[in-house]
Every structure is written in C-alpha cells, then in structure tokens.
Tab-separated table of N, CA and C in Angstrom:
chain	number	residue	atom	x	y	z
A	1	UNK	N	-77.554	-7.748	25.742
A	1	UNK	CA	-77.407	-7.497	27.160
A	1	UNK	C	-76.010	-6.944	27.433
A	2	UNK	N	-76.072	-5.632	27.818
A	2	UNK	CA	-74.620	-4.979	27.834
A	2	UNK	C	-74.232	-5.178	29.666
A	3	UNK	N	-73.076	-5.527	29.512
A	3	UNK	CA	-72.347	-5.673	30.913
A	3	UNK	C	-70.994	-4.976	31.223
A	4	UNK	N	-70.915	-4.102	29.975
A	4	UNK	CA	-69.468	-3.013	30.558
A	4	UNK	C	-69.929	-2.213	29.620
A	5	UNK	N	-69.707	-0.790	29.524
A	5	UNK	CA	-69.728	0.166	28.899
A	5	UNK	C	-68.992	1.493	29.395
A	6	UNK	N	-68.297	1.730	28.389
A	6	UNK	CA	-66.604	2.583	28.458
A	6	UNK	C	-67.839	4.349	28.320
A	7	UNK	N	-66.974	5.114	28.629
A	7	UNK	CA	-67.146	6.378	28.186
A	7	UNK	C	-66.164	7.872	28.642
A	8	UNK	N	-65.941	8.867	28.395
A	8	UNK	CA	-65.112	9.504	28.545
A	8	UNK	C	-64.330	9.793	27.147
A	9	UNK	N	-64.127	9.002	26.229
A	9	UNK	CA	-63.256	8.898	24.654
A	9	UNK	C	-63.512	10.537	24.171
A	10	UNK	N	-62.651	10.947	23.760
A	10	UNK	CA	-63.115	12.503	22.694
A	10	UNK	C	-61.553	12.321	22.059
A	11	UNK	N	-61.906	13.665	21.746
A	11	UNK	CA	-60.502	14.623	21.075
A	11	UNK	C	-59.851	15.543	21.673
A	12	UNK	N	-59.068	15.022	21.991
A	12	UNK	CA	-57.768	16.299	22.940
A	12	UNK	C	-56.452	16.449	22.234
A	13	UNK	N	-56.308	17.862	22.231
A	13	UNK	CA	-54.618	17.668	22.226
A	13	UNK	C	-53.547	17.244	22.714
A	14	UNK	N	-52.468	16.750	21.695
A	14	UNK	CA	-51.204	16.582	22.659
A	14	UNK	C	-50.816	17.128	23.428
A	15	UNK	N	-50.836	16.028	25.006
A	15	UNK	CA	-49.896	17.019	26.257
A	15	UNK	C	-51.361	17.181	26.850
A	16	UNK	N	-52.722	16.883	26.926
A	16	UNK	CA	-54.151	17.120	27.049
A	16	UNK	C	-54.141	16.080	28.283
A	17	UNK	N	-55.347	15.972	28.985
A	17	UNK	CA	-56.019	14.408	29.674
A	17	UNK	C	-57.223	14.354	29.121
A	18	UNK	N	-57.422	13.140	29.376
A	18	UNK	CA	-58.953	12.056	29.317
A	18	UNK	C	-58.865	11.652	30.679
A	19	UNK	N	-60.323	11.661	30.920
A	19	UNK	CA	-60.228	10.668	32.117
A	19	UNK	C	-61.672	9.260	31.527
A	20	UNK	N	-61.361	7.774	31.373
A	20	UNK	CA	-62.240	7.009	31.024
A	20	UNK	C	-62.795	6.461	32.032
A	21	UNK	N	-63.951	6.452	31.680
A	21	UNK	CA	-64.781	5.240	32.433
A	21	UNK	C	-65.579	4.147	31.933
A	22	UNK	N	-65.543	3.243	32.563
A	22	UNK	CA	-66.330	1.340	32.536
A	22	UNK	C	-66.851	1.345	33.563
A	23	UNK	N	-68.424	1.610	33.454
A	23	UNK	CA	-69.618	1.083	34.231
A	23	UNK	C	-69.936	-0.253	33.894
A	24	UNK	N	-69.693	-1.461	34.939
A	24	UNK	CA	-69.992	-2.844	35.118
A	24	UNK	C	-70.906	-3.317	35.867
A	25	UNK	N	-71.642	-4.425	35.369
A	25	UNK	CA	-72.487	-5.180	35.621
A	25	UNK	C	-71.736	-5.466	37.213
A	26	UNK	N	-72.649	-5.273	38.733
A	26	UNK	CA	-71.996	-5.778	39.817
A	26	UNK	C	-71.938	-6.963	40.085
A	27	UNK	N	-72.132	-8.341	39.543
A	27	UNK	CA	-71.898	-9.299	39.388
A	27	UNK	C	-70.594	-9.678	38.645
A	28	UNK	N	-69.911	-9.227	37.739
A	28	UNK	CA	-68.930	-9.888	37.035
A	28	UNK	C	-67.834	-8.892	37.196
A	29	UNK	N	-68.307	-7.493	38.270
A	29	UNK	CA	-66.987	-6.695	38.630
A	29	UNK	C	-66.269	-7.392	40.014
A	30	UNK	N	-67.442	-7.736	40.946
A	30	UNK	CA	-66.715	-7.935	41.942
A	30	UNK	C	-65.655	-9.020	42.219
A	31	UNK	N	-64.567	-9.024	42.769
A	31	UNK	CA	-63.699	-9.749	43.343
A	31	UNK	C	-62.685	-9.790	41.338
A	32	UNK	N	-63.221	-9.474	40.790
A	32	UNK	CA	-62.766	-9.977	39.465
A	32	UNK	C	-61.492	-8.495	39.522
A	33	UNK	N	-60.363	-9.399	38.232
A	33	UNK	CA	-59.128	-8.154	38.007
A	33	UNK	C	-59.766	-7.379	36.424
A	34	UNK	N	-59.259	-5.686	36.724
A	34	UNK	CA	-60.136	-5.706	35.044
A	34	UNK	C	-58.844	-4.926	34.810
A	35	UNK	N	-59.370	-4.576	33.133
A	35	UNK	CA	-58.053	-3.983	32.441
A	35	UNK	C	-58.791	-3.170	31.268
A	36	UNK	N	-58.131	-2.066	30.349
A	36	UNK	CA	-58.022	-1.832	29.462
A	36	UNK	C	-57.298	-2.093	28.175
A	37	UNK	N	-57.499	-2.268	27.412
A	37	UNK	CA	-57.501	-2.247	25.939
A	37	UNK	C	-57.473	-1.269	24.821
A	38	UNK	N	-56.472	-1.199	24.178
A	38	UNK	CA	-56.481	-0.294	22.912
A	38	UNK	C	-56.488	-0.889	21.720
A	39	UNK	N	-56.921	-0.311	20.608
A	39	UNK	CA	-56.535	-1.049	19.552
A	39	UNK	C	-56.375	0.514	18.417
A	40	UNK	N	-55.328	0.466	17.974
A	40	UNK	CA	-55.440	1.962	16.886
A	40	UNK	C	-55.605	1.411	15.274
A	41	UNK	N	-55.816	2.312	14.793
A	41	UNK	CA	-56.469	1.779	13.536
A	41	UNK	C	-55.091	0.889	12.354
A	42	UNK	N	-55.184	-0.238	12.030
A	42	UNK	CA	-54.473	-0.831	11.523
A	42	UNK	C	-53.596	-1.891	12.223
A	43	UNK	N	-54.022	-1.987	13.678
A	43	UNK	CA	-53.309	-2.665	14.211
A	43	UNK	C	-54.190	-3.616	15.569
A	44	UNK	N	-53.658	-4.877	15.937
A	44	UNK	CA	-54.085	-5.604	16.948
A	44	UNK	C	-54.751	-4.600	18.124
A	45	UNK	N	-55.105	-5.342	18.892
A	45	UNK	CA	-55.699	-4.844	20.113
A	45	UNK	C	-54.891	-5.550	20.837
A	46	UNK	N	-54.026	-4.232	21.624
A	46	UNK	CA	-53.270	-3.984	22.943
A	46	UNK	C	-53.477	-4.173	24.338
A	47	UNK	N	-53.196	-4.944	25.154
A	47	UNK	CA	-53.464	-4.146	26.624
A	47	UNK	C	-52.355	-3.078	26.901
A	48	UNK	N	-53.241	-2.415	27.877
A	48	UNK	CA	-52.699	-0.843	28.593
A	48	UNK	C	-52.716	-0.791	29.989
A	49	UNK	N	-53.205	-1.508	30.650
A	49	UNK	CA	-53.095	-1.479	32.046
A	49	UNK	C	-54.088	-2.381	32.723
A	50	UNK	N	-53.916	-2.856	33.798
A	50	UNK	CA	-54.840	-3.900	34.394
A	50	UNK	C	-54.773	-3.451	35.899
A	51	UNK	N	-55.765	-4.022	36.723
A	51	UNK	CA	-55.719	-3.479	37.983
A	51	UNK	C	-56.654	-5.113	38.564
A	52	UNK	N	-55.742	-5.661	39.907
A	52	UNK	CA	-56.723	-6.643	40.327
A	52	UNK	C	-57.516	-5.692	41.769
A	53	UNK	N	-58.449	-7.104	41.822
A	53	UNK	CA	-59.459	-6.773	43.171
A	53	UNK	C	-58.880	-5.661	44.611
A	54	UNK	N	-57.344	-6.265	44.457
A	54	UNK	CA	-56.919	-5.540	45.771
A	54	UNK	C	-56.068	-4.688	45.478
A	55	UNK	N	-56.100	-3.945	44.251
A	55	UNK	CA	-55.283	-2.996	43.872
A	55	UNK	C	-54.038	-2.282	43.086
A	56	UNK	N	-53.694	-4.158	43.185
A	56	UNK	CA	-52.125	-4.075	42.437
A	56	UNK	C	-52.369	-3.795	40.437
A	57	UNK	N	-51.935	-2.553	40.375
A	57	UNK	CA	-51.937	-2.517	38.757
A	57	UNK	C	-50.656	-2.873	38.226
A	58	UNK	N	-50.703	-2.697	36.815
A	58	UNK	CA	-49.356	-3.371	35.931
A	58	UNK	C	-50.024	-2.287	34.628
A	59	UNK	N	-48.815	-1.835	33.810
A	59	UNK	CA	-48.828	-1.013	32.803
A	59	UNK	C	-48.204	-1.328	31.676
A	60	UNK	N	-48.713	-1.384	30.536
A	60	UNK	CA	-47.618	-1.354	29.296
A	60	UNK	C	-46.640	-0.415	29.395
A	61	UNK	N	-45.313	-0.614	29.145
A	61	UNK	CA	-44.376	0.701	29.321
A	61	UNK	C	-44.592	1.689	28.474
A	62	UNK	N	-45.052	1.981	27.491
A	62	UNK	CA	-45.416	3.112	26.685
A	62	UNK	C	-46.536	4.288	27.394
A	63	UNK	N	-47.062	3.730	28.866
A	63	UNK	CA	-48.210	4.490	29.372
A	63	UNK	C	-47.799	4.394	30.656
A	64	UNK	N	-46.607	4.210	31.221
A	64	UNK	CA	-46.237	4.154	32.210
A	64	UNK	C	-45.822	5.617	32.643
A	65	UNK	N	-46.304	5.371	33.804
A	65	UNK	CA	-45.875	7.481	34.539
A	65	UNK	C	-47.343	8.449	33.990
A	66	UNK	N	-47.502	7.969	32.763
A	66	UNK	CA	-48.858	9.210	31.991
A	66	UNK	C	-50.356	8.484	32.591
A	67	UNK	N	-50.367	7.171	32.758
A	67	UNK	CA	-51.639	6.763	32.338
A	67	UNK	C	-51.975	6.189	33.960
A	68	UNK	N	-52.991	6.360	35.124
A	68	UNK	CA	-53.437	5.889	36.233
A	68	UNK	C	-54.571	4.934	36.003
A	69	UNK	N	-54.506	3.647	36.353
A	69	UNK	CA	-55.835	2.815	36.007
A	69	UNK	C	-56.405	2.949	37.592
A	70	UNK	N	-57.357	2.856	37.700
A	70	UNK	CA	-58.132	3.016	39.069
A	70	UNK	C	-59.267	1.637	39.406
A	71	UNK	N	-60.372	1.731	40.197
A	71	UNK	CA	-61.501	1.237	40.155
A	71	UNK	C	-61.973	1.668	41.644
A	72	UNK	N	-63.294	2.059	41.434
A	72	UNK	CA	-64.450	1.900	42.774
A	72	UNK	C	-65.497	1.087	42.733
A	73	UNK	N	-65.353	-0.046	43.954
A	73	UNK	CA	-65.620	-1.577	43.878
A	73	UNK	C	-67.274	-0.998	44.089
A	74	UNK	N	-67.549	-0.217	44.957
A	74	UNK	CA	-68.594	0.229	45.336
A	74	UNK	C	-69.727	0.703	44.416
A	75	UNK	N	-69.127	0.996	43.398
A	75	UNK	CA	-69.877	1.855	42.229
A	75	UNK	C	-69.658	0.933	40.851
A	76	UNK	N	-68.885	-0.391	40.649
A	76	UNK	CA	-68.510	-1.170	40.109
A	76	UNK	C	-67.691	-0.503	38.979
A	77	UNK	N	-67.206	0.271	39.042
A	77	UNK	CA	-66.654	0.967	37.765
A	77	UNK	C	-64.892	0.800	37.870
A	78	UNK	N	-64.756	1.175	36.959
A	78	UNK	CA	-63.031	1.149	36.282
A	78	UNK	C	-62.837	2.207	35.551
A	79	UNK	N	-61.810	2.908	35.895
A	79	UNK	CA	-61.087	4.192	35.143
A	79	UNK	C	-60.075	3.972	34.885
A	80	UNK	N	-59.609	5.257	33.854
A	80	UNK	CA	-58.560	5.321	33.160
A	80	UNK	C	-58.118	6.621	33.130
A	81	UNK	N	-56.944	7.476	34.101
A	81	UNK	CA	-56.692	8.476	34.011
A	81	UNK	C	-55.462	8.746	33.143
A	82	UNK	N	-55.957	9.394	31.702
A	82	UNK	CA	-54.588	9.736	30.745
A	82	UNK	C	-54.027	10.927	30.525
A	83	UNK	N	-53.337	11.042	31.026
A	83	UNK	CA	-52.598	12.568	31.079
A	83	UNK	C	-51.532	12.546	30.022
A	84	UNK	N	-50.871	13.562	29.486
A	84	UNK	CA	-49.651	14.181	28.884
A	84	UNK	C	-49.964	12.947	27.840
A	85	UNK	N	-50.960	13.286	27.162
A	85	UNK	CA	-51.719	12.624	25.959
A	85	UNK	C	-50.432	12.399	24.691
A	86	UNK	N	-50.731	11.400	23.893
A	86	UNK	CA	-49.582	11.391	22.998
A	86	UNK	C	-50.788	11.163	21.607
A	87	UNK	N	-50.177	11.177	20.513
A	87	UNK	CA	-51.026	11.007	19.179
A	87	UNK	C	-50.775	9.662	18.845
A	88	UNK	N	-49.861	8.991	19.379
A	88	UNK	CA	-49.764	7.618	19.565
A	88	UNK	C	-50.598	6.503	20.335
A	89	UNK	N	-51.424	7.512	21.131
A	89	UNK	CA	-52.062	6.899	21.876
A	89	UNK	C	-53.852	6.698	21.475
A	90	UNK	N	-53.775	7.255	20.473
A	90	UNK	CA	-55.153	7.507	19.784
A	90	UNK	C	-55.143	5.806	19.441
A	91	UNK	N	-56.963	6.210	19.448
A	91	UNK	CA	-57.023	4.056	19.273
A	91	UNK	C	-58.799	4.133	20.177
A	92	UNK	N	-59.305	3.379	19.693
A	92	UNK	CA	-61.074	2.769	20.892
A	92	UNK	C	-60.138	1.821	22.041
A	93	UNK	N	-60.574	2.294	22.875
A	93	UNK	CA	-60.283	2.304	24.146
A	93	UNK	C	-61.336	1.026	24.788
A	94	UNK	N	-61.048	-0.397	25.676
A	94	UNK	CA	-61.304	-1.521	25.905
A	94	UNK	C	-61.804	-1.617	27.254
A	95	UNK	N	-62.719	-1.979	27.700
A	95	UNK	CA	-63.080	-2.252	29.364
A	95	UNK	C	-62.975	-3.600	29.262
A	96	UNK	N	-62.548	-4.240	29.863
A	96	UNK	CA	-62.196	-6.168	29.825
A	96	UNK	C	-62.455	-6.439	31.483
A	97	UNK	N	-62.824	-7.757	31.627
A	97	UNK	CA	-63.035	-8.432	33.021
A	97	UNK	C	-62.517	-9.324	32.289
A	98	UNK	N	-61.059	-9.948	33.383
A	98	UNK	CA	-60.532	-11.015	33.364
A	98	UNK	C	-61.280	-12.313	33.453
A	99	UNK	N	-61.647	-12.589	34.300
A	99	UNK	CA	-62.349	-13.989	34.778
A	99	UNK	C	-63.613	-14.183	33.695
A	100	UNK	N	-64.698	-13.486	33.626
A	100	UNK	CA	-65.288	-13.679	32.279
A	100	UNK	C	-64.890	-13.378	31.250
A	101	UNK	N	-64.027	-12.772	30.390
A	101	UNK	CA	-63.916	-12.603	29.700
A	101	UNK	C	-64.348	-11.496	28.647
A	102	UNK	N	-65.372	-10.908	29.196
A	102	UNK	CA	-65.996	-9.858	28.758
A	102	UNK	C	-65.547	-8.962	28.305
A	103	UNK	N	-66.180	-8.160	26.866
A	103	UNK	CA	-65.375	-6.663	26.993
A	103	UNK	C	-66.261	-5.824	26.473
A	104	UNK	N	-66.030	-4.549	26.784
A	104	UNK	CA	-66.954	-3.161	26.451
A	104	UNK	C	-67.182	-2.823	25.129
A	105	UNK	N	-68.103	-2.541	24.431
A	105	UNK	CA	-67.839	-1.990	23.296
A	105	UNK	C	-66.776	-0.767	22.652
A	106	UNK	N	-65.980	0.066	23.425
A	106	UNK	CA	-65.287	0.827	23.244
A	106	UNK	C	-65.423	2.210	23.115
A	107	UNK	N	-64.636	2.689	22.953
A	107	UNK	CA	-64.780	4.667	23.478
A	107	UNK	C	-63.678	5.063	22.618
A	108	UNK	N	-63.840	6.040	21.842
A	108	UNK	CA	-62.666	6.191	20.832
A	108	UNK	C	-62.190	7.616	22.059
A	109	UNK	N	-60.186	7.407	21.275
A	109	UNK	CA	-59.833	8.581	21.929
A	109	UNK	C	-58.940	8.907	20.580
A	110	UNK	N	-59.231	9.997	20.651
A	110	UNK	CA	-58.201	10.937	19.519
A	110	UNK	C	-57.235	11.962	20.278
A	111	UNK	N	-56.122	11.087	19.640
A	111	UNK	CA	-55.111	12.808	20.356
A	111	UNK	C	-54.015	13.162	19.121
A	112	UNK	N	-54.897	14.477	18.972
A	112	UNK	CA	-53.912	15.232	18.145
A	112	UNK	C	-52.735	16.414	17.945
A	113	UNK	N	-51.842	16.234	16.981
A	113	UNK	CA	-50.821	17.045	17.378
A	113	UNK	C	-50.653	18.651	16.781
C-alpha cells in the first residue's frame, strides 16, 4: 500500500533544474510537516529541506539559495524546486511525513558535470 510517491528524478547537467514531486495519501499529508531526503551512493541518508503545515521551511546549507521546497495542501503534494544543479547533489531523492513517519520510495537525480 503506497502512501507517497516521488517523481520528477532524471539526468541534468550542471547549472540544470529538476523540479520533484511527492503525491500523498490525503490523510497523512494534511496538517502534517513533510521533508525531503537524499541519500548518494556510499553514504547515509540526508535531510534537504522540510516545510511545515503553515509554511515555514528550513534547508540544509549546502541547498540553500538553489533548492525551493514547496507544498499544495489541496492536491496533497510536496515539491522540490532544484535549480543551479551541482554533481554533488546527485543521490534518490526522499518524500518523508514527519508525524507518521513514512517515506517514498525515491526518485533518482543525476547531475552531471
């Protein structure tokens, strides 16, 4: 039973955008704070940005200024706008709901130089 699912992930060049999306179950989006997740190959899984119910986001500083987290409560979804792409930033990409705990299966993003 899937309750988040990411999409948007490809291959862009450096200096490129992605824009991601997390389509959520409307039960475990509403009123809830959500966030993204990275994890690149060889290493833990990161957060990258979080956004609560009423708007206030928070950023890892490495994606700060490049990266816009969004959400439309209406459509239950969560985005991820990544601009001025880095090859550092390559990694499957995380849809998370705080309060349950939940997370997306992931969306790979490749950015190459």
């Amino acid at each position: 039973q899937v309750q988040l699912v990411e999409s948007g992930g490809g291959l862009v060049q450096a200096g490129g955008s992605l824009r991601l999306s997390c389509a959520a179950s409307r039960s475990i989006f509403s009123g809830n704070s959500m966030a993204w997740y990275r994890q690149a190959p060889g290493n833990k899984r990161e957060f990258v940005a979080s956004i609560t119910s009423g708007g206030k986001t928070n950023y890892v500083d490495s994606v700060k200024g490049r990266f816009t987290i969004s959400r439309d409560n209406a459509r239950s979804s969560l985005y991820l706008q990544m601009n001025s792409l880095k090859p550092e930033d390559t990694g499957v990409y995380y849809c998370y709901v705080l309060t349950y705990s939940v997370w997306g299966q992931g969306t790979q993003v490749t950015v190459s130089s």
